[in-house]
Amino acid sequence: FDNGSDAGLCSADCGREYGCGYGLRLARPESEFEMMRKSPAEILNNIFGFDSFLGLQNEIIDHVIAGGDALVLMPTGGGKSLCYQIPALCRDGAGLVISPLLALMRDQVESLNQLGVRASVLNSTLAYGEIKATEQKLLEGSLDLVYVSPEKLLTQEFLDHLSKCKLSLIAIDEAHCVSQWGHDFRPGYLKLNILKKLFPNIPRLALTATADGPTRRDIVERLELREGRLFVSSFDRPNIKYTIVSKDDSKNKLIKFIEDNHSGDSGIVYCMSRNKVETIAKWLTEEGFNALPYHAGMDKNHRELNQDKFSKEEGVIIVATIAFGMGIDKPDVRFVAHLDLPKSLESYYQETGRAGRDGLKSNAWLAYGLEDLSKIINFIVSSNASEDQKRIERQKLDALLGFCETMQCRRQVLLEYFGESLKNPCGNCDTCLEPVKSFDATVATQKALSCVYKTGERFGAAYIIDVLLGSNSARIVQFGHDKISTYGIGKEYSKNQWRSIFRQLVAKNLLVVDMEGHGGYSLGENSRGVLRGDEKVLLREEQFSKTVGRTSGKSRKRTKVTLEKAEDEALFQDLRAHRQELASEQKVPPFIIFHDTTLLEMVQKRPTSIVEFGRLSGVGKAKMERYAAGFLQVLSVPEKAES
Ligand code: ADP
Ligand code: ZN
C-alpha cells in the first residue's frame, strides 16, 4: 500500500483517482474496502453458486438496488426470491420479507442459513424468547434478511420496533393475496400500504406468480406501487410436459402414468373432494406407492406431518385437495396429476406449476370427463357469488374446456390465455408429440343435437347416450323415449366415443350445460347451422383401449431411470442417499442441502477436487466448505470392476 501519496489518489501519481488501473497498488484505506459491498454478480456466484442471472433477475435487482419500487410477475420457479435476496445483501440494513406462508418462510430461511446468509423468521408461532432475540439482532443490524408474517408485522409493537431498525428493502411475497379476485385473499395484506407511509425511502417490491389483469391492477393500487416499475416475465414453463387423457379407467391410467414415468419420484395427485383424496391415497398405498393424503378436513397435526414427510423424504406422493400447495417450496416435485378437472385454467396453471421448479423435466397430467362438468357447474351455481361473478366463472370454465379439447399445441393455448403468444408448437405436450387425428363428426353431431332436442333439452349426457345407443332402461321406457326417431341411431360409436363427442360439443358451445345445476343439456346458439347441414364439425378422434395394461402392484421397482446409463443412475442414487443422510441429521428437507440439478451435475462432471466441486451450479462458498468432502467421497468410490 502506498503511504506517501494523498489518500484517495492513485499511487502511481497519475493524478487520477484510486483504482484508475495505472497505479499497481491502490491507496484505498482498508476500512473502505470493507465498506464496499459486493456486486450482484459476485453475490450470485460466491453465495448462491450460480453462474448467470435468469430472465429479468438482473434488471430487477439493479432497479431495486438503485432504490426503485417494483411489481414482479414471474411464474413459479422463475426465480423470484433472488430478486430481493441479492439486493438485500447489496444494500445496507436488513431486507424485510412479508410472506403469508409459514412453512415456506421456514424453508427459505433455512436455505439462506445454509448459504451463510444471516436470515431469521418472525411469526406468531415462535416462543417469546426467540422473537425478542431476533428483534434485537434486527435492531443491531446483524441480520441480512428477516421474514415476517403479515399478522406479526402489523402489530403496533413490531411496527414501532421496525421504525428504529435500518431496512434495506421491503419485499411483499405472494402479493396477489391483496386482491379479492384471487382465491388467496388475505385481509391483512390490505393494510400493507402502511409501509409506504412508514418507510417512504425504502424500496418496496411486490412479487407474485398470478398474472391476470385485475389482480395486477389491485396489487398496484392497494400496495400503492404506482411509481414503481412493472416486470413481467414469460409465463412459459418449458420443462413441464402437458398431457390430458379421458377419464374412463382413470385410476389405472394414473398408475400406468406413474409407473412409466415416475417410479420413486415425488408428485402431487389432486382430487376434488376429501373423500376421494382418502380413497385414492389408500388405493395407491395398497398398490405399493408411498402415498399420503392431505385435505382441510384432516386433523391439523396429521396434515402437517404428511406435508412434512412430503418435503423431507424422497419419493412421497401427496394426494390432496387444492387446500394443498400454497407454500410448497419443494423444487423437485416431478409430476402433478389431476384426477378431477380444476376450477379454471388459472388454477390449473398454478397447481401444475408446482411441478419442476428446479427446471428439470416434469409432467402435468390430467384425466377429465363429462362428470366433472356438472360438478363444477353445480359448484358455480350454488355459490353465493353475484350473477356477474357467476358469468365470469362460466367463461373461465369454457376456456378450460377449450384447452382440454384442443387439437392445437396445449402450451400455445395456455400461453395465449395468459396473454402471451408462442410462435411455434412446443414439441413438449401430448398434442405436439402425438398429433391428434380428427374426424368428420357432422353426422354424429346432428344425431346428438337432435336427440337432445327430441328429449326436451333437460337430460344429461349419460341419458342421451343411452337413448342414442338404444338402451331399454326403465327410465327411457317410462319417458317414452324408446319411441322417438333418435332412439338407437348411434350404435356406430361406443359409449366412450359418445362421451368424447359430447365433451367436445360442450367445449365448442354446440351444447350448453344448464346453469340450474342439474346437468341437463340444451342446444347452443350456434347449433342451428350444423343441424341444417350448413356447417361441418371436425372433432378429435380418441383412441380407446379396453383396459390399460400395467405391471402388477407387487414388488414394484424403479422402472424408469432418470439417467441413461445405469452407472450414472446408481451414482445419482448414492448421492441422493448421502444428501438424505445430511438432511435427516439436520432435520431439514433434502433440497435445502442441494437441489437435484446440482446432484445431476455432480454425476455429469464428476468433480475430483474441492475447487472443481465449488464450480458446480448451486454450490456457493459456504456449501462448498461444508459439504464438498462428503460428496467427493461418494463420488470417488471406485466403480465396480467390469467383469
Ligand atoms: P419462485 O419463487 O419464482 O418460484 P425460486 O426463487 O424458488 O422461484 O427459484 C426457482 C428455482 O430456480 C430454485 O431452484 C432456484 O435455486 C433456481 N434459481 C433461481 N435463480 C437462479 C439462477 N440465476 N441460476 C440458476 N438457478 C436459479
Ligand atoms: Zn405443444
Coordinates of N, CA, C and O in Angstrom, one line a residue, residues 40-203:
P40 N -23.9 -7.6 -7.4 CA -24.8 -8.7 -7.5 C -24.3 -9.9 -8.2 O -24.5 -11.0 -7.7
A41 N -23.5 -9.7 -9.2 CA -22.9 -10.9 -9.9 C -22.0 -11.7 -9.0 O -22.0 -12.9 -9.0
E42 N -21.2 -11.0 -8.1 CA -20.3 -11.7 -7.2 C -21.1 -12.5 -6.2 O -20.8 -13.6 -5.8
I43 N -22.2 -11.8 -5.7 CA -23.0 -12.5 -4.7 C -23.7 -13.7 -5.3 O -23.7 -14.8 -4.7
L44 N -24.2 -13.6 -6.5 CA -24.8 -14.7 -7.2 C -23.9 -15.9 -7.3 O -24.2 -17.0 -7.0
N45 N -22.6 -15.5 -7.6 CA -21.6 -16.6 -7.8 C -21.1 -17.1 -6.5 O -21.1 -18.3 -6.2
N46 N -20.7 -16.2 -5.6 CA -20.0 -16.7 -4.3 C -21.0 -17.3 -3.3 O -20.6 -18.3 -2.6
I47 N -22.1 -16.7 -3.2 CA -23.0 -17.2 -2.2 C -24.0 -18.2 -2.7 O -24.2 -19.3 -2.1
F48 N -24.6 -17.9 -3.8 CA -25.7 -18.8 -4.3 C -25.1 -19.9 -5.2 O -25.7 -20.9 -5.5
G49 N -23.9 -19.7 -5.8 CA -23.2 -20.7 -6.6 C -23.8 -20.7 -8.0 O -23.6 -21.8 -8.7
F50 N -24.4 -19.7 -8.5 CA -24.9 -19.7 -9.9 C -24.1 -18.8 -10.8 O -23.5 -17.8 -10.3
D51 N -24.0 -19.2 -12.0 CA -23.2 -18.5 -13.0 C -23.8 -17.2 -13.5 O -23.1 -16.2 -13.8
S52 N -25.1 -17.3 -13.8 CA -25.7 -16.2 -14.5 C -27.1 -16.0 -14.0 O -27.7 -16.9 -13.5
F53 N -27.6 -14.8 -14.3 CA -29.0 -14.5 -13.8 C -30.0 -15.1 -14.8 O -29.7 -15.3 -16.0
L54 N -31.2 -15.4 -14.3 CA -32.3 -15.9 -15.2 C -33.2 -14.7 -15.6 O -33.5 -13.9 -14.7
G55 N -33.6 -14.7 -16.8 CA -34.6 -13.8 -17.3 C -34.3 -12.4 -16.8 O -33.3 -11.8 -17.1
L56 N -35.3 -11.8 -16.1 CA -35.3 -10.4 -15.8 C -34.6 -10.1 -14.4 O -34.5 -9.0 -14.0
Q57 N -34.1 -11.2 -13.8 CA -33.5 -11.0 -12.5 C -32.5 -9.9 -12.4 O -32.6 -9.0 -11.5
N58 N -31.6 -9.8 -13.3 CA -30.5 -8.8 -13.3 C -31.1 -7.4 -13.3 O -30.8 -6.6 -12.4
E59 N -32.0 -7.2 -14.2 CA -32.7 -5.9 -14.3 C -33.4 -5.5 -13.0 O -33.3 -4.3 -12.6
I60 N -34.2 -6.4 -12.5 CA -34.9 -6.2 -11.3 C -34.0 -5.8 -10.2 O -34.2 -4.9 -9.4
I61 N -33.0 -6.6 -10.0 CA -32.0 -6.4 -8.9 C -31.4 -5.1 -9.0 O -31.3 -4.3 -8.0
D62 N -30.9 -4.7 -10.2 CA -30.3 -3.3 -10.3 C -31.3 -2.2 -10.0 O -31.0 -1.3 -9.3
H63 N -32.6 -2.4 -10.4 CA -33.6 -1.4 -10.2 C -33.8 -1.2 -8.7 O -33.9 -0.1 -8.2
V64 N -33.9 -2.3 -8.0 CA -34.2 -2.3 -6.5 C -33.0 -1.7 -5.8 O -33.1 -0.9 -4.8
I65 N -31.7 -2.1 -6.2 CA -30.6 -1.6 -5.5 C -30.5 -0.1 -5.6 O -30.1 0.6 -4.7
A66 N -31.0 0.4 -6.8 CA -31.0 1.8 -7.0 C -32.1 2.5 -6.2 O -32.2 3.7 -6.3
G67 N -32.9 1.7 -5.6 CA -33.9 2.3 -4.7 C -35.3 2.4 -5.3 O -36.2 3.0 -4.7
G68 N -35.5 1.7 -6.4 CA -36.8 1.7 -7.1 C -37.8 0.7 -6.5 O -37.4 -0.3 -6.0
D69 N -39.1 1.1 -6.6 CA -40.2 0.1 -6.3 C -40.5 -0.8 -7.5 O -40.2 -0.3 -8.6
A70 N -41.1 -1.9 -7.3 CA -41.3 -2.8 -8.4 C -42.4 -3.8 -8.1 O -42.7 -4.2 -7.0
L71 N -43.1 -4.1 -9.2 CA -44.0 -5.3 -9.2 C -43.5 -6.3 -10.1 O -43.2 -6.1 -11.3
V72 N -43.2 -7.5 -9.6 CA -42.6 -8.6 -10.3 C -43.5 -9.7 -10.6 O -44.0 -10.3 -9.6
L73 N -43.8 -10.0 -11.8 CA -44.7 -11.1 -12.2 C -43.8 -12.2 -12.9 O -43.3 -12.0 -13.9
M74 N -43.7 -13.3 -12.2 CA -42.9 -14.4 -12.7 C -43.6 -15.7 -12.4 O -44.2 -15.8 -11.4
P75 N -43.5 -16.7 -13.3 CA -44.2 -18.0 -12.9 C -43.4 -18.6 -11.8 O -42.3 -18.2 -11.5
T76 N -44.1 -19.6 -11.2 CA -43.4 -20.4 -10.1 C -42.2 -21.0 -10.7 O -42.2 -21.4 -11.9
G77 N -41.1 -21.0 -10.0 CA -39.9 -21.5 -10.5 C -39.1 -20.5 -11.3 O -38.0 -20.8 -11.8
G78 N -39.6 -19.3 -11.5 CA -39.0 -18.3 -12.3 C -37.8 -17.7 -11.6 O -36.9 -17.0 -12.3
G79 N -37.7 -17.8 -10.3 CA -36.5 -17.3 -9.6 C -36.8 -15.9 -9.0 O -36.0 -15.0 -9.0
K80 N -38.0 -15.8 -8.3 CA -38.4 -14.6 -7.7 C -37.5 -14.3 -6.5 O -37.2 -13.1 -6.3
S81 N -37.2 -15.3 -5.7 CA -36.5 -14.9 -4.4 C -35.2 -14.2 -4.6 O -34.9 -13.3 -3.8
L82 N -34.4 -14.5 -5.6 CA -33.2 -13.8 -5.7 C -33.4 -12.3 -6.0 O -32.5 -11.5 -5.7
C83 N -34.5 -12.0 -6.5 CA -34.8 -10.6 -6.9 C -34.8 -9.7 -5.6 O -34.6 -8.5 -5.7
Y84 N -35.1 -10.3 -4.5 CA -35.0 -9.4 -3.2 C -33.8 -9.9 -2.4 O -33.3 -9.1 -1.7
Q85 N -33.5 -11.2 -2.5 CA -32.4 -11.6 -1.6 C -31.1 -10.9 -2.0 O -30.3 -10.5 -1.1
I86 N -30.8 -10.8 -3.3 CA -29.5 -10.2 -3.6 C -29.5 -8.7 -3.3 O -28.5 -8.2 -2.7
P87 N -30.5 -7.9 -3.7 CA -30.5 -6.5 -3.3 C -30.3 -6.3 -1.8 O -29.6 -5.4 -1.3
A88 N -31.0 -7.2 -1.0 CA -30.8 -7.1 0.4 C -29.4 -7.3 0.9 O -29.0 -6.7 1.9
L89 N -28.7 -8.1 0.2 CA -27.3 -8.3 0.5 C -26.4 -7.2 0.0 O -25.3 -7.0 0.5
C90 N -26.8 -6.5 -1.0 CA -26.0 -5.4 -1.6 C -26.2 -4.1 -0.8 O -25.4 -3.3 -0.7
R91 N -27.5 -3.9 -0.3 CA -27.8 -2.6 0.3 C -27.5 -2.7 1.9 O -27.6 -3.8 2.4
D92 N -27.4 -1.6 2.5 CA -27.2 -1.6 3.9 C -28.5 -1.9 4.6 O -29.6 -1.6 4.1
G93 N -28.5 -2.5 5.8 CA -29.7 -2.8 6.5 C -30.2 -4.2 6.2 O -29.7 -5.0 5.4
A94 N -31.3 -4.5 6.9 CA -31.9 -5.8 6.7 C -33.1 -5.8 5.7 O -33.8 -4.8 5.7
G95 N -33.2 -6.8 4.9 CA -34.3 -6.9 4.0 C -35.5 -7.5 4.7 O -35.4 -8.5 5.4
L96 N -36.7 -6.8 4.6 CA -37.9 -7.3 5.3 C -38.7 -8.0 4.3 O -39.1 -7.4 3.3
V97 N -39.0 -9.3 4.5 CA -39.8 -10.1 3.5 C -41.1 -10.5 4.2 O -41.1 -11.1 5.2
I98 N -42.2 -10.1 3.6 CA -43.5 -10.4 4.1 C -44.1 -11.6 3.3 O -44.2 -11.5 2.1
S99 N -44.4 -12.6 4.0 CA -45.0 -13.8 3.4 C -46.0 -14.4 4.2 O -45.9 -14.5 5.5
P100 N -47.1 -14.9 3.6 CA -48.2 -15.5 4.4 C -48.0 -17.0 4.8 O -48.8 -17.6 5.4
L101 N -46.9 -17.5 4.2 CA -46.8 -19.0 4.3 C -45.7 -19.4 5.2 O -44.5 -19.3 4.9
L102 N -46.1 -19.9 6.4 CA -45.1 -20.2 7.4 C -44.1 -21.3 7.0 O -42.9 -21.1 7.2
A103 N -44.6 -22.3 6.4 CA -43.6 -23.4 6.0 C -42.6 -22.9 5.0 O -41.4 -23.2 5.1
L104 N -43.1 -22.1 4.1 CA -42.2 -21.6 3.1 C -41.2 -20.6 3.7 O -40.0 -20.7 3.3
M105 N -41.6 -19.8 4.6 CA -40.7 -18.9 5.3 C -39.5 -19.7 5.9 O -38.4 -19.4 5.8
R106 N -40.0 -20.7 6.6 CA -39.0 -21.6 7.4 C -38.0 -22.2 6.4 O -36.8 -22.1 6.6
D107 N -38.5 -22.7 5.3 CA -37.6 -23.3 4.3 C -36.6 -22.3 3.7 O -35.4 -22.6 3.5
Q108 N -37.2 -21.1 3.4 CA -36.3 -20.1 2.8 C -35.2 -19.7 3.7 O -34.0 -19.5 3.4
V109 N -35.6 -19.5 5.0 CA -34.6 -19.1 6.0 C -33.5 -20.1 6.2 O -32.4 -19.9 6.2
E110 N -34.0 -21.4 6.2 CA -33.1 -22.5 6.4 C -32.1 -22.5 5.2 O -30.9 -22.7 5.4
S111 N -32.6 -22.4 4.0 CA -31.8 -22.4 2.8 C -30.8 -21.3 2.9 O -29.6 -21.4 2.5
L112 N -31.2 -20.1 3.3 CA -30.3 -18.9 3.3 C -29.2 -19.2 4.4 O -28.0 -18.9 4.1
N113 N -29.6 -19.7 5.5 CA -28.6 -20.0 6.5 C -27.5 -21.0 6.0 O -26.4 -20.8 6.3
Q114 N -28.0 -21.9 5.3 CA -27.1 -22.9 4.7 C -26.1 -22.2 3.8 O -24.9 -22.7 3.6
L115 N -26.5 -21.1 3.2 CA -25.6 -20.4 2.2 C -24.7 -19.4 3.0 O -23.9 -18.7 2.4
G116 N -24.9 -19.3 4.3 CA -24.1 -18.4 5.1 C -24.7 -17.0 5.2 O -24.1 -16.1 5.6
V117 N -26.0 -16.9 4.8 CA -26.6 -15.6 4.9 C -27.3 -15.5 6.2 O -27.9 -16.5 6.7
R118 N -27.3 -14.3 6.8 CA -27.9 -14.2 8.2 C -29.4 -13.8 8.0 O -29.7 -12.7 7.8
A119 N -30.2 -14.9 8.1 CA -31.6 -14.7 7.9 C -32.4 -15.3 9.1 O -31.9 -16.3 9.7
S120 N -33.5 -14.7 9.4 CA -34.4 -15.2 10.5 C -35.8 -15.0 10.2 O -36.1 -14.3 9.2
V121 N -36.6 -15.7 10.9 CA -38.1 -15.6 10.7 C -38.8 -15.1 11.9 O -38.3 -15.4 13.1
L122 N -39.8 -14.4 11.7 CA -40.6 -13.9 12.8 C -42.1 -14.2 12.6 O -42.6 -13.7 11.6
N123 N -42.7 -15.0 13.4 CA -44.2 -15.1 13.3 C -44.7 -15.6 14.6 O -44.0 -15.8 15.6
S124 N -46.0 -15.6 14.7 CA -46.7 -15.8 16.0 C -46.5 -17.2 16.6 O -46.9 -17.5 17.7
T125 N -46.0 -18.1 15.8 CA -45.8 -19.5 16.3 C -44.5 -19.7 17.2 O -44.3 -20.7 17.8
L126 N -43.7 -18.6 17.1 CA -42.4 -18.8 17.8 C -42.5 -18.4 19.3 O -43.4 -17.7 19.7
A127 N -41.5 -18.9 20.1 CA -41.5 -18.6 21.5 C -41.1 -17.2 21.7 O -40.4 -16.6 20.9
Y128 N -41.5 -16.6 22.8 CA -41.3 -15.2 23.1 C -39.8 -14.9 23.1 O -39.4 -13.9 22.5
G129 N -39.0 -15.8 23.7 CA -37.5 -15.5 23.7 C -36.9 -15.4 22.3 O -36.1 -14.6 22.1
E130 N -37.4 -16.3 21.5 CA -36.8 -16.4 20.1 C -37.2 -15.1 19.4 O -36.3 -14.5 18.7
I131 N -38.4 -14.6 19.6 CA -38.8 -13.4 18.9 C -38.0 -12.2 19.4 O -37.5 -11.4 18.6
K132 N -37.8 -12.1 20.7 CA -37.0 -11.0 21.2 C -35.6 -11.0 20.7 O -35.0 -10.0 20.4
A133 N -35.0 -12.2 20.7 CA -33.6 -12.3 20.2 C -33.5 -11.9 18.8 O -32.6 -11.1 18.4
T134 N -34.5 -12.3 17.9 CA -34.4 -11.9 16.5 C -34.6 -10.4 16.4 O -33.9 -9.7 15.6
E135 N -35.6 -9.8 17.2 CA -35.8 -8.4 17.1 C -34.6 -7.6 17.5 O -34.3 -6.6 16.9
Q136 N -33.9 -8.1 18.5 CA -32.6 -7.5 18.9 C -31.6 -7.5 17.8 O -31.0 -6.4 17.5
K137 N -31.5 -8.6 17.2 CA -30.5 -8.7 16.1 C -30.8 -7.7 15.0 O -30.0 -7.1 14.3
L138 N -32.1 -7.6 14.7 CA -32.6 -6.7 13.7 C -32.2 -5.3 14.0 O -31.7 -4.5 13.2
L139 N -32.3 -4.9 15.3 CA -32.0 -3.6 15.7 C -30.5 -3.3 15.6 O -30.1 -2.3 15.2
E140 N -29.7 -4.4 16.0 CA -28.3 -4.2 16.0 C -27.7 -4.2 14.5 O -26.6 -3.9 14.3
G141 N -28.5 -4.6 13.6 CA -28.0 -4.6 12.2 C -27.3 -5.9 11.9 O -26.4 -5.9 11.0
S142 N -27.5 -6.9 12.7 CA -26.8 -8.1 12.4 C -27.6 -9.2 11.6 O -27.3 -10.4 11.7
L143 N -28.6 -8.7 10.9 CA -29.4 -9.6 10.0 C -29.4 -9.1 8.6 O -29.5 -7.9 8.4
D144 N -29.3 -10.0 7.6 CA -29.4 -9.6 6.2 C -30.8 -9.6 5.8 O -31.2 -8.8 5.0
L145 N -31.5 -10.6 6.3 CA -33.0 -10.8 5.8 C -33.8 -11.2 7.0 O -33.4 -12.1 7.8
V146 N -35.0 -10.7 7.1 CA -35.9 -11.2 8.1 C -37.3 -11.4 7.5 O -37.8 -10.6 6.7
Y147 N -37.8 -12.6 7.6 CA -39.1 -13.0 7.1 C -40.2 -12.8 8.1 O -40.0 -13.3 9.2
V148 N -41.3 -12.1 7.8 CA -42.3 -11.8 8.7 C -43.7 -12.2 8.2 O -43.9 -11.9 7.0
S149 N -44.5 -12.7 9.0 CA -45.9 -12.9 8.6 C -46.6 -11.6 8.7 O -46.3 -10.7 9.5
P150 N -47.7 -11.4 7.8 CA -48.4 -10.1 7.9 C -49.0 -9.8 9.3 O -49.0 -8.7 9.7
E151 N -49.4 -10.8 9.9 CA -50.1 -10.7 11.2 C -49.0 -10.1 12.2 O -49.3 -9.2 13.0
K152 N -47.9 -10.7 12.2 CA -46.8 -10.2 13.1 C -46.4 -8.8 12.8 O -46.3 -7.9 13.6
L153 N -46.2 -8.6 11.5 CA -45.7 -7.3 11.0 C -46.6 -6.1 11.5 O -46.2 -5.1 11.9
L154 N -48.0 -6.4 11.4 CA -48.9 -5.3 11.6 C -49.3 -5.0 13.0 O -50.1 -4.2 13.3
T155 N -48.6 -5.7 14.0 CA -48.8 -5.3 15.4 C -48.1 -4.0 15.6 O -47.1 -3.7 15.1
Q156 N -48.8 -3.1 16.4 CA -48.2 -1.8 16.6 C -46.8 -1.9 17.2 O -45.9 -1.2 16.9
E157 N -46.7 -2.9 18.1 CA -45.4 -3.0 18.8 C -44.3 -3.3 17.8 O -43.2 -2.7 17.9
F158 N -44.6 -4.2 16.9 CA -43.5 -4.5 15.9 C -43.2 -3.4 15.0 O -42.1 -3.1 14.7
L159 N -44.3 -2.7 14.6 CA -44.1 -1.5 13.7 C -43.2 -0.5 14.4 O -42.3 0.1 13.8
D160 N -43.5 -0.3 15.7 CA -42.7 0.7 16.4 C -41.2 0.2 16.5 O -40.3 1.0 16.3
H161 N -41.0 -1.1 16.7 CA -39.7 -1.6 16.7 C -39.0 -1.4 15.4 O -37.8 -1.0 15.3
L162 N -39.7 -1.7 14.3 CA -39.1 -1.6 13.0 C -38.7 -0.2 12.7 O -37.6 0.0 12.0
S163 N -39.4 0.8 13.2 CA -39.1 2.2 12.9 C -37.7 2.6 13.4 O -37.1 3.5 13.0
K164 N -37.2 1.7 14.4 CA -35.9 2.0 14.9 C -34.8 1.2 14.2 O -33.6 1.4 14.4
C165 N -35.2 0.4 13.3 CA -34.2 -0.5 12.6 C -33.9 0.0 11.2 O -34.7 0.8 10.6
K166 N -32.7 -0.4 10.7 CA -32.4 0.0 9.3 C -32.8 -1.1 8.4 O -32.4 -2.2 8.5
L167 N -33.6 -0.7 7.4 CA -34.1 -1.7 6.4 C -33.4 -1.4 5.1 O -33.2 -0.2 4.7
S168 N -33.1 -2.5 4.4 CA -32.5 -2.3 3.0 C -33.6 -2.3 2.0 O -33.5 -1.6 1.0
L169 N -34.7 -3.1 2.2 CA -35.8 -3.1 1.3 C -37.0 -3.8 1.9 O -36.8 -4.4 3.0
I170 N -38.1 -3.7 1.3 CA -39.3 -4.5 1.8 C -39.8 -5.3 0.6 O -40.1 -4.8 -0.5
A171 N -39.9 -6.6 0.8 CA -40.4 -7.5 -0.3 C -41.7 -8.0 0.2 O -41.9 -8.5 1.3
I172 N -42.7 -7.9 -0.7 CA -44.1 -8.5 -0.3 C -44.3 -9.7 -1.3 O -44.6 -9.5 -2.5
D173 N -44.1 -10.9 -0.7 CA -44.2 -12.1 -1.5 C -45.7 -12.5 -1.6 O -46.5 -12.1 -0.7
E174 N -46.0 -13.3 -2.6 CA -47.4 -13.7 -2.8 C -48.3 -12.5 -2.8 O -49.4 -12.5 -2.1
A175 N -47.9 -11.5 -3.5 CA -48.6 -10.2 -3.4 C -50.1 -10.3 -3.9 O -50.9 -9.4 -3.6
H176 N -50.4 -11.3 -4.7 CA -51.8 -11.4 -5.1 C -52.8 -11.6 -4.0 O -54.0 -11.5 -4.1
C177 N -52.2 -11.9 -2.8 CA -53.1 -12.1 -1.6 C -53.8 -10.8 -1.3 O -54.7 -10.7 -0.4
V178 N -53.4 -9.7 -1.9 CA -54.0 -8.4 -1.6 C -55.3 -8.2 -2.4 O -56.1 -7.4 -2.2
S179 N -55.5 -9.1 -3.4 CA -56.6 -9.0 -4.3 C -57.8 -9.9 -4.0 O -57.6 -11.1 -3.8
Q180 N -59.0 -9.3 -4.0 CA -60.1 -10.1 -3.7 C -60.5 -11.0 -4.9 O -61.3 -11.9 -4.8
W181 N -59.8 -10.7 -6.1 CA -60.1 -11.5 -7.3 C -59.6 -13.0 -7.1 O -60.2 -13.9 -7.6
G182 N -58.4 -13.1 -6.5 CA -57.8 -14.4 -6.5 C -58.5 -15.2 -5.3 O -59.3 -14.7 -4.6
H183 N -58.1 -16.5 -5.2 CA -58.7 -17.2 -4.1 C -57.9 -17.2 -2.9 O -58.2 -17.9 -1.9
D184 N -56.8 -16.5 -2.9 CA -55.9 -16.5 -1.7 C -56.0 -15.2 -1.0 O -55.0 -14.8 -0.3
F185 N -57.1 -14.5 -1.1 CA -57.2 -13.2 -0.5 C -56.9 -13.2 1.0 O -57.4 -14.1 1.7
R186 N -56.1 -12.3 1.5 CA -55.8 -12.2 2.9 C -56.0 -10.8 3.4 O -55.3 -9.9 3.0
P187 N -57.0 -10.6 4.2 CA -57.4 -9.2 4.6 C -56.2 -8.4 5.2 O -56.0 -7.2 4.9
G188 N -55.3 -9.1 5.9 CA -54.1 -8.4 6.4 C -53.3 -7.7 5.4 O -52.7 -6.7 5.6
Y189 N -53.3 -8.3 4.2 CA -52.5 -7.7 3.1 C -52.9 -6.3 2.7 O -52.2 -5.5 2.2
L190 N -54.2 -6.1 2.9 CA -54.8 -4.7 2.6 C -54.1 -3.6 3.4 O -54.1 -2.5 2.9
K191 N -53.7 -4.0 4.6 CA -53.1 -2.9 5.4 C -51.6 -2.7 5.1 O -51.0 -1.8 5.8
L192 N -51.1 -3.4 4.2 CA -49.6 -3.3 4.0 C -49.3 -2.0 3.3 O -48.1 -1.6 3.3
N193 N -50.3 -1.2 2.8 CA -49.9 0.1 2.3 C -49.4 1.0 3.3 O -48.7 2.0 3.0
I194 N -49.5 0.7 4.6 CA -49.0 1.5 5.6 C -47.4 1.6 5.5 O -46.8 2.5 6.0
L195 N -46.9 0.6 4.9 CA -45.4 0.5 4.8 C -44.9 1.7 4.0 O -43.8 2.2 4.2
K196 N -45.7 2.1 3.0 CA -45.2 3.3 2.2 C -45.1 4.5 3.1 O -44.1 5.3 2.9
K197 N -46.1 4.7 4.0 CA -46.0 5.9 4.8 C -44.9 5.8 5.8 O -44.2 6.7 6.1
L198 N -44.8 4.6 6.4 CA -43.8 4.4 7.5 C -42.3 4.5 6.9 O -41.4 4.9 7.6
F199 N -42.1 3.9 5.7 CA -40.8 3.8 5.2 C -40.7 4.4 3.8 O -40.5 3.6 2.8
P200 N -41.0 5.7 3.7 CA -41.1 6.3 2.3 C -39.9 6.1 1.4 O -40.0 6.1 0.2
N201 N -38.7 5.9 2.1 CA -37.5 5.9 1.2 C -36.9 4.5 1.0 O -35.8 4.3 0.5
I202 N -37.6 3.5 1.5 CA -37.1 2.2 1.4 C -37.8 1.5 0.1 O -39.0 1.5 0.0
P203 N -37.0 1.0 -0.8 CA -37.6 0.3 -2.0 C -38.5 -0.8 -1.6 O -38.2 -1.6 -0.7

